JSON list of C-alpha atoms in Angstrom, two decimals:
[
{"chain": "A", "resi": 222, "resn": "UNK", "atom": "CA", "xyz": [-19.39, -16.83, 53.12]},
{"chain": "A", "resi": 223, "resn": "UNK", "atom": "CA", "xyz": [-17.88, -16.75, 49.53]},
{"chain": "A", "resi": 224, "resn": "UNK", "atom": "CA", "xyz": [-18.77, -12.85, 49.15]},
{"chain": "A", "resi": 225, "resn": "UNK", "atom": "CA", "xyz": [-16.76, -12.28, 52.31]},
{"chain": "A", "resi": 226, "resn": "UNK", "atom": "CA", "xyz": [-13.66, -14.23, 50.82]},
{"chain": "A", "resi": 227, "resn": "UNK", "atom": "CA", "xyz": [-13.88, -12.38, 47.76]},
{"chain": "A", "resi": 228, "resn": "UNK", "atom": "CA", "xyz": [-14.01, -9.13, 49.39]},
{"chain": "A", "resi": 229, "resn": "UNK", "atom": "CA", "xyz": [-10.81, -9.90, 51.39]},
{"chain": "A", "resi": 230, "resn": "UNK", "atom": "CA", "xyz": [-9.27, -10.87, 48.03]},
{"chain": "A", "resi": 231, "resn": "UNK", "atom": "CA", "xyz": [-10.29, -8.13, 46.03]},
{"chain": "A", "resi": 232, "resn": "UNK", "atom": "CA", "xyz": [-9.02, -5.70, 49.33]},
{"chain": "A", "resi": 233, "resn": "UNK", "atom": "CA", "xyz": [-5.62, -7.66, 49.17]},
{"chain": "A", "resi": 234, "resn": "UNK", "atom": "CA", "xyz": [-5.68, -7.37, 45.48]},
{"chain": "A", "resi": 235, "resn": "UNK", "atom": "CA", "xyz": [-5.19, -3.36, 45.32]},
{"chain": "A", "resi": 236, "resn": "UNK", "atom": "CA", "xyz": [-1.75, -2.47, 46.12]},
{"chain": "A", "resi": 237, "resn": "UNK", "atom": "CA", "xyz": [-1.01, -5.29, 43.66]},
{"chain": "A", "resi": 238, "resn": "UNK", "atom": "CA", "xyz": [-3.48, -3.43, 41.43]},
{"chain": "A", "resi": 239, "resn": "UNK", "atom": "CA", "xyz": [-1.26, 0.02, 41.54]},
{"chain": "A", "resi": 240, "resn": "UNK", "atom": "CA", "xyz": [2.30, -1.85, 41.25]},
{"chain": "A", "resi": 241, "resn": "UNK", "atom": "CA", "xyz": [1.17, -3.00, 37.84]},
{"chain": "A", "resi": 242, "resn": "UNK", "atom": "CA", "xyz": [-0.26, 0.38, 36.82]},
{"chain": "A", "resi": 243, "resn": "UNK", "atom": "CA", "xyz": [3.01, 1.90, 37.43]},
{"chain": "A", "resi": 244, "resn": "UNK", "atom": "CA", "xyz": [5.27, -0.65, 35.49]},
{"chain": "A", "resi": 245, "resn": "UNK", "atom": "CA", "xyz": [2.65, -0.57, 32.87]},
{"chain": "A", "resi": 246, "resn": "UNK", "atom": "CA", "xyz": [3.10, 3.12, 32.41]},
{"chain": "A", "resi": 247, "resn": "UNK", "atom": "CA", "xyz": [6.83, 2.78, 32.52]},
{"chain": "A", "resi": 248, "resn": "UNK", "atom": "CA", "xyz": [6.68, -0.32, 29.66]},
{"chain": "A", "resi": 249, "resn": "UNK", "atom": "CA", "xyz": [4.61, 1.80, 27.35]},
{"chain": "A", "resi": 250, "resn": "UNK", "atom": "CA", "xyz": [6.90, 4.64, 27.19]},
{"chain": "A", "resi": 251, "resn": "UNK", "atom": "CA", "xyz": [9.48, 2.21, 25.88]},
{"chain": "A", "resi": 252, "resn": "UNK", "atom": "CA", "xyz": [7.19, 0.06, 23.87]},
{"chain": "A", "resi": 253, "resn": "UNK", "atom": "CA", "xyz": [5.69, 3.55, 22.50]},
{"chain": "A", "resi": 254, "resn": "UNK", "atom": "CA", "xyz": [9.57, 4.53, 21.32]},
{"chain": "A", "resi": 255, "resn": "UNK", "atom": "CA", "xyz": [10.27, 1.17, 19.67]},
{"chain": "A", "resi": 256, "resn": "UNK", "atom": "CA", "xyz": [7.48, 1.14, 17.91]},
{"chain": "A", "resi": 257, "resn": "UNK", "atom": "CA", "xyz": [7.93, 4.71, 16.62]},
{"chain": "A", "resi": 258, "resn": "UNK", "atom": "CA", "xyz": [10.72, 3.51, 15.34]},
{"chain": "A", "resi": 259, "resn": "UNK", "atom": "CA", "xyz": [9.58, 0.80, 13.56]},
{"chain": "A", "resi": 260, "resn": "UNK", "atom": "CA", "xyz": [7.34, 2.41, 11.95]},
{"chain": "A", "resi": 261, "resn": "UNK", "atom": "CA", "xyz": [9.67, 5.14, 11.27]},
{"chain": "A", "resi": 262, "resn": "UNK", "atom": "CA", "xyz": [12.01, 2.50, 9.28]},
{"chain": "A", "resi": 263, "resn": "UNK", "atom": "CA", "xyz": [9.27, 1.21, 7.84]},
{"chain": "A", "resi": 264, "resn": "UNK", "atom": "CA", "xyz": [8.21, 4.26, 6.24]},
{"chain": "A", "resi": 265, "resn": "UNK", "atom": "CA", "xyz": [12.00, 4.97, 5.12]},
{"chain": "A", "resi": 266, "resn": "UNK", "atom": "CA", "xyz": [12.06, 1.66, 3.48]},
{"chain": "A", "resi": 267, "resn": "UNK", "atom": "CA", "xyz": [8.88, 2.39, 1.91]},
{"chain": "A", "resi": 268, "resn": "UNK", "atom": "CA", "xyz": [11.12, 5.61, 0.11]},
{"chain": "A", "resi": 269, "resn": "UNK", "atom": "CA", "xyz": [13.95, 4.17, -0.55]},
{"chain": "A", "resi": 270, "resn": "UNK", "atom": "CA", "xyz": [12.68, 1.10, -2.58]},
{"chain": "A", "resi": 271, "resn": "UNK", "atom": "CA", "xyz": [9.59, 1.64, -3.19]},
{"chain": "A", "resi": 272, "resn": "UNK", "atom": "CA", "xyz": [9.44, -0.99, -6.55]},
{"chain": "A", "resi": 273, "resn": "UNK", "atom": "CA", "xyz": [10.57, -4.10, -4.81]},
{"chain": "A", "resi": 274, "resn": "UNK", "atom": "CA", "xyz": [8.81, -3.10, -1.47]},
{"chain": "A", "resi": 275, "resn": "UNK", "atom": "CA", "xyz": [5.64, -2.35, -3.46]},
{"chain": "A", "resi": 276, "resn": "UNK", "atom": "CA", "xyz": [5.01, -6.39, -4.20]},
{"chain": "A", "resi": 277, "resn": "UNK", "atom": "CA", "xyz": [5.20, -6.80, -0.51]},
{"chain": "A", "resi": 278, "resn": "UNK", "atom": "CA", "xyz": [3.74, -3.35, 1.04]},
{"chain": "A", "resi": 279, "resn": "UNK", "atom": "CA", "xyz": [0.44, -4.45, 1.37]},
{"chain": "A", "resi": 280, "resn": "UNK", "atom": "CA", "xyz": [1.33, -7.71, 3.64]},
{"chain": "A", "resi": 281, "resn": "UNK", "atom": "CA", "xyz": [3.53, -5.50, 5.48]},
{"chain": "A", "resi": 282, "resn": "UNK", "atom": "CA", "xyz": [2.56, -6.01, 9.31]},
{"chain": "A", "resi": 283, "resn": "UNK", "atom": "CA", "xyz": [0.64, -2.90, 11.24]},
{"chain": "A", "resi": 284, "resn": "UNK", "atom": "CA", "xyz": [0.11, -3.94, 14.77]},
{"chain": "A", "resi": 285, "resn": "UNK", "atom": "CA", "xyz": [0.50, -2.80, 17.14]},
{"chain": "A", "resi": 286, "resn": "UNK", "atom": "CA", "xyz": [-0.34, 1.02, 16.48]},
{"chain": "A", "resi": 287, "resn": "UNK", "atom": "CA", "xyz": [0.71, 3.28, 19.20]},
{"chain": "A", "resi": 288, "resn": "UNK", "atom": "CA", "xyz": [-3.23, 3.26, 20.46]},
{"chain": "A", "resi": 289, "resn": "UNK", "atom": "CA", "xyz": [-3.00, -0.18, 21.14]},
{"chain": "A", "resi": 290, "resn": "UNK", "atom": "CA", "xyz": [0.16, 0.46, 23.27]},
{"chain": "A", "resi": 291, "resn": "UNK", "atom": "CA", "xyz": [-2.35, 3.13, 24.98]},
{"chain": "A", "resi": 292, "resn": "UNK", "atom": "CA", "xyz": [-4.67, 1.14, 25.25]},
{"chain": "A", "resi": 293, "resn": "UNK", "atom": "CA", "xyz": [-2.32, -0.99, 28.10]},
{"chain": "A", "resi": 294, "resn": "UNK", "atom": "CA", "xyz": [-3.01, 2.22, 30.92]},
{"chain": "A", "resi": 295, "resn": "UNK", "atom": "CA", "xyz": [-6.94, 0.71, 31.01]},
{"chain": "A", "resi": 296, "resn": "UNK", "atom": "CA", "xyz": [-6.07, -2.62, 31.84]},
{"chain": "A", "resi": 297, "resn": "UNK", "atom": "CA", "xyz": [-5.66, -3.53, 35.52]},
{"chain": "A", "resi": 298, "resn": "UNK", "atom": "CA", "xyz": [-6.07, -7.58, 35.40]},
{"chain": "A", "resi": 299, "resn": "UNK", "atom": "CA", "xyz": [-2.64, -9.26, 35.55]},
{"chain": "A", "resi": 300, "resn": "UNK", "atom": "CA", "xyz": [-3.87, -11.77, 32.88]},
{"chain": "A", "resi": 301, "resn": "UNK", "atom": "CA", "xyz": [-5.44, -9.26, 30.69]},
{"chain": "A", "resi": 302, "resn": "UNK", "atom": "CA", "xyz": [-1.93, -7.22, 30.96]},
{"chain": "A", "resi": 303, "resn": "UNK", "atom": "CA", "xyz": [0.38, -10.11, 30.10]},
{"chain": "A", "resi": 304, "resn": "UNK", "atom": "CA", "xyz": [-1.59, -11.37, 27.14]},
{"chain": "A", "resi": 305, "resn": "UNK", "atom": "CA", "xyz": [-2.16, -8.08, 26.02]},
{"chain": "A", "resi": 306, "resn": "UNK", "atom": "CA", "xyz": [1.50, -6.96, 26.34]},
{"chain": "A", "resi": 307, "resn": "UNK", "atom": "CA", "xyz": [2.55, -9.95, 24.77]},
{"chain": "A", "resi": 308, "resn": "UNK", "atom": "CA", "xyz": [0.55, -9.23, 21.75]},
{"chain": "A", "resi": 309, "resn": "UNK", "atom": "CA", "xyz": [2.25, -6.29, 21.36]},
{"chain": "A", "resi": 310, "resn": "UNK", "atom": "CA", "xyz": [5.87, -7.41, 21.50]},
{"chain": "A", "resi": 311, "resn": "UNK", "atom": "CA", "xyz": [5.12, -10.50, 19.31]},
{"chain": "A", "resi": 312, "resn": "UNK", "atom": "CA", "xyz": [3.40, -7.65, 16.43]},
{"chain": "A", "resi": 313, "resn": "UNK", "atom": "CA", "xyz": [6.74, -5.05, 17.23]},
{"chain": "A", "resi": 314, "resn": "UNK", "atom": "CA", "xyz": [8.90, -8.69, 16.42]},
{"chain": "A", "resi": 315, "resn": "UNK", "atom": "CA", "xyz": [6.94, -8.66, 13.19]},
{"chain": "A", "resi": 316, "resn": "UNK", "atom": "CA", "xyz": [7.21, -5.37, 12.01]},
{"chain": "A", "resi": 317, "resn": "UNK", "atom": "CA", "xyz": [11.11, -5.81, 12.53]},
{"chain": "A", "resi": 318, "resn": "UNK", "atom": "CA", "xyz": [11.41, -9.22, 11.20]},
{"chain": "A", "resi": 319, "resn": "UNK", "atom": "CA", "xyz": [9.65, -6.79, 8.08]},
{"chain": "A", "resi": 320, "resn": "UNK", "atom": "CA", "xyz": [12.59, -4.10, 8.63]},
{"chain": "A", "resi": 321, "resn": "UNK", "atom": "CA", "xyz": [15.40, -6.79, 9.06]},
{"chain": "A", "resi": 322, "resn": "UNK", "atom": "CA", "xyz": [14.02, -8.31, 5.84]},
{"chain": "A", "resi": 323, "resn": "UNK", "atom": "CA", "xyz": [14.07, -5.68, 2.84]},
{"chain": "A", "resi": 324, "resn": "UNK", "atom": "CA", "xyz": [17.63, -4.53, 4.68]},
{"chain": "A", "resi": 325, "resn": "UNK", "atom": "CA", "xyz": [19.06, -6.94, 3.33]},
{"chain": "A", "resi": 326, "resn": "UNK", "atom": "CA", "xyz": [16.51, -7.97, 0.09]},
{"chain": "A", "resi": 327, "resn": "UNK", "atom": "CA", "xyz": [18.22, -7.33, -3.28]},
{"chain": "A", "resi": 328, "resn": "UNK", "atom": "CA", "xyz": [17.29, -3.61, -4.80]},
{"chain": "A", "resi": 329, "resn": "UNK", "atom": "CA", "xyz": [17.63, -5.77, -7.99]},
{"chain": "A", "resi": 330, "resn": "UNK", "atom": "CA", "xyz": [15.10, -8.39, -6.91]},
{"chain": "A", "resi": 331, "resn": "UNK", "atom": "CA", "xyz": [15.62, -11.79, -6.78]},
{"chain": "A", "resi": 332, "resn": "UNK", "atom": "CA", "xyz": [16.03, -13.10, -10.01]},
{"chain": "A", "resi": 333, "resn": "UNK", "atom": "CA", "xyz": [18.98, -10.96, -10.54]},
{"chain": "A", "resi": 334, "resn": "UNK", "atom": "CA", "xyz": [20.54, -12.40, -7.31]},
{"chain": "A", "resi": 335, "resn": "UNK", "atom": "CA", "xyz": [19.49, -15.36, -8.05]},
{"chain": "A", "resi": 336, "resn": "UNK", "atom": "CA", "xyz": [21.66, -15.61, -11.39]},
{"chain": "A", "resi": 337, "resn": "UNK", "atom": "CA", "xyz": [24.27, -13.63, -8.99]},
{"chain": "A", "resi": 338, "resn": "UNK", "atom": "CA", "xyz": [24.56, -16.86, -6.84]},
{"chain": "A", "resi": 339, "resn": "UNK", "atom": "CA", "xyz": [24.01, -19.63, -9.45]},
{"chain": "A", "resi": 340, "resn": "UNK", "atom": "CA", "xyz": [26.90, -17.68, -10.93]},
{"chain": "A", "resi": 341, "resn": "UNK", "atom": "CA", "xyz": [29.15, -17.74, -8.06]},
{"chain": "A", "resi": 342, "resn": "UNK", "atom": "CA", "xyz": [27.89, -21.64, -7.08]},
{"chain": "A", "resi": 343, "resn": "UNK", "atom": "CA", "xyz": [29.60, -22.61, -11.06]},
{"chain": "A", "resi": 344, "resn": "UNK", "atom": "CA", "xyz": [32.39, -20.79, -10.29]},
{"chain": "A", "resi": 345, "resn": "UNK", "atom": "CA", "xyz": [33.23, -22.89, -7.14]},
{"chain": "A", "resi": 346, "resn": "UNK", "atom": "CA", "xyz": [33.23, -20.08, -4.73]},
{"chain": "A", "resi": 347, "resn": "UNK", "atom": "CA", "xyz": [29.53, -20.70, -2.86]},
{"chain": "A", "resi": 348, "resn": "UNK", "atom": "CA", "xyz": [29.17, -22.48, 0.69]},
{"chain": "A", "resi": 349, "resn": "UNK", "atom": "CA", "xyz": [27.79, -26.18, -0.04]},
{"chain": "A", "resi": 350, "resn": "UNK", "atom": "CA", "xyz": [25.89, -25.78, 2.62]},
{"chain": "A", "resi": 351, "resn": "UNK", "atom": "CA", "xyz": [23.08, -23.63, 4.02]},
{"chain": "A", "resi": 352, "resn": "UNK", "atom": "CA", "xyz": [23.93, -21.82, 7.44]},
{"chain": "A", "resi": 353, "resn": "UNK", "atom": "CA", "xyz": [22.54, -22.37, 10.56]},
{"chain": "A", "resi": 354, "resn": "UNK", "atom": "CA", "xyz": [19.17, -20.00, 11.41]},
{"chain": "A", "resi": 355, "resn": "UNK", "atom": "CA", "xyz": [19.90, -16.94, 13.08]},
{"chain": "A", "resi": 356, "resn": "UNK", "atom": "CA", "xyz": [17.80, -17.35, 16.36]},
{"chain": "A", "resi": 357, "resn": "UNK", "atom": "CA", "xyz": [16.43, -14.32, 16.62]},
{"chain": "A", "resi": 358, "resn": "UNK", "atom": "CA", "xyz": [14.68, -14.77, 13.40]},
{"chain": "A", "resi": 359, "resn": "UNK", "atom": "CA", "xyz": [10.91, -14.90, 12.82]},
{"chain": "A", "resi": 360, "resn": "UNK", "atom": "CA", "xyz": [10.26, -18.05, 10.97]},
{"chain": "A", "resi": 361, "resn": "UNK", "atom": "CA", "xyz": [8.31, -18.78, 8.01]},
{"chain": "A", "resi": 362, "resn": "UNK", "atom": "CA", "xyz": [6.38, -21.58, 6.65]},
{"chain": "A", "resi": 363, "resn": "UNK", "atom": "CA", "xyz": [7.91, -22.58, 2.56]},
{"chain": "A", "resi": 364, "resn": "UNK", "atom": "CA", "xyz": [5.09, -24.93, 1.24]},
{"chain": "A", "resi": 365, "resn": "UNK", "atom": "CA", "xyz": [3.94, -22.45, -1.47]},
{"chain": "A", "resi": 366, "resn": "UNK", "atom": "CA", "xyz": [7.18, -20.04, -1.49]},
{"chain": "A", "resi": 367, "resn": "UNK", "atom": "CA", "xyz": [9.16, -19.37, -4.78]},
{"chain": "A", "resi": 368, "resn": "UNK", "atom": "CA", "xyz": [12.68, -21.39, -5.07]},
{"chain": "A", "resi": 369, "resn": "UNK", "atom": "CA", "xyz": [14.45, -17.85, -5.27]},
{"chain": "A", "resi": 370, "resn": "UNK", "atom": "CA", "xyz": [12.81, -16.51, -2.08]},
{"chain": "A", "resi": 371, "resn": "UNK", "atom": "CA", "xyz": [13.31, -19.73, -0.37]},
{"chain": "A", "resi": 372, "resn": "UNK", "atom": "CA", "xyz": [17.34, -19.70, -1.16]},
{"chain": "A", "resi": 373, "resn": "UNK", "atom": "CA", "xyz": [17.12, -15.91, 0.23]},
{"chain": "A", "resi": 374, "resn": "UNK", "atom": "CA", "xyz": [15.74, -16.67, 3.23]},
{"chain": "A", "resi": 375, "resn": "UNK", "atom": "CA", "xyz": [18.03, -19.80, 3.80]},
{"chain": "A", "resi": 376, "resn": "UNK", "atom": "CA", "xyz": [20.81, -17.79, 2.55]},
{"chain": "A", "resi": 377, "resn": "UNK", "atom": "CA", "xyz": [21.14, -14.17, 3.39]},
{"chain": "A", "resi": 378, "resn": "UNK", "atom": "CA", "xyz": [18.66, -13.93, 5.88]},
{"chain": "A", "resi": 379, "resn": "UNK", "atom": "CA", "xyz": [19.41, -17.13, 8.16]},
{"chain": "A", "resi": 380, "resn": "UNK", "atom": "CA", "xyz": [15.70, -17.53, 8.51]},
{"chain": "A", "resi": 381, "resn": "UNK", "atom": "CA", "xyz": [14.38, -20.70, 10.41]},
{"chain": "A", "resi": 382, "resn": "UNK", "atom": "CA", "xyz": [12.06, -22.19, 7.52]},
{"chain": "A", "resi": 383, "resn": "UNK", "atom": "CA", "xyz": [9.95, -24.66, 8.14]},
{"chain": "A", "resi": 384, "resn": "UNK", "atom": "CA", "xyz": [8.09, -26.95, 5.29]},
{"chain": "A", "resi": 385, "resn": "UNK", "atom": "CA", "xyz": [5.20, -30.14, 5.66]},
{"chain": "A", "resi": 386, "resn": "UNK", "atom": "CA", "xyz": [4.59, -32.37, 3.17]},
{"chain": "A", "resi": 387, "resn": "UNK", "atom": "CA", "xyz": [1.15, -32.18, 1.05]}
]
């Protein structure tokens, strides 16, 4: 009796089945064109400072690729699609939390804007305070973080940081 109730279910199941292969194909298209444009910026960035990006080049993030966004058209479980999809948008939030980041990182590096800022701080004409996080921000852990990358992020990029005691 539980073969016949799966039957029914799995018969019930298929226009569900092609509902989700349509919006799938219509997602990738746009999750194929973001990411090609990540990586796109990523590549310019790679160009245009290639000495202070080369420190951080090898950490840079690479999922998803465009097969993996492929990959979605072979997946017809709801579960498998949401996971999977979710993957994807949390590695395209990565690789422009990466962009976002060296847009706005120092060509000089961070020593030089550090002595920039300690500079400004003497002179009287530095917030006190340290802003509020920009919410869209991917946040990052501090523990073992330099002092001069931890005032960037805090500073110029508004990035939620997040620290534990040892």
């Amino acid at each position: 009796m539980a073969e016949c109730h799966c039957r029914e279910y799995e018969s019930s199941y298929a226009p569900f089945k092609q509902v989700l292969a349509e919006r799938i194909s219509v997602g990738r298209i746009a999750l194929l064109t973001r990411n090609d444009q990540l990586d796109n910026s990523i590549k310019a960035l790679q160009n245009a400072q290639e000495e202070v990006v080369r420190e951080f080049w090898e950490d840079r993030p690479l999922y998803p690729l465009n097969n993996d966004i492929h990959m979605l058209d072979s997946l017809f479980s709801f579960q498998e699609s949401v996971k999977k999809v979710a993957a994807i948008q949390r590695g395209m939030k990565e690789k422009d939390a990466f962009v976002q980041f060296f847009m706005l990182f120092p060509p000089e590096g961070l020593a030089a804007w550090r002595k920039e800022i300690v500079s400004k701080e003497e002179q009287g004409r530095i917030q006190q305070t340290i802003p509020y996080a920009e919410g869209m921000r991917v946040g990052c852990w501090i523990y073992d973080c330099d002092t001069d990358m931890a005032w960037f992020l805090a500073l110029v990029m508004q990035t939620p940081l997040m620290c534990s005691n040892k």
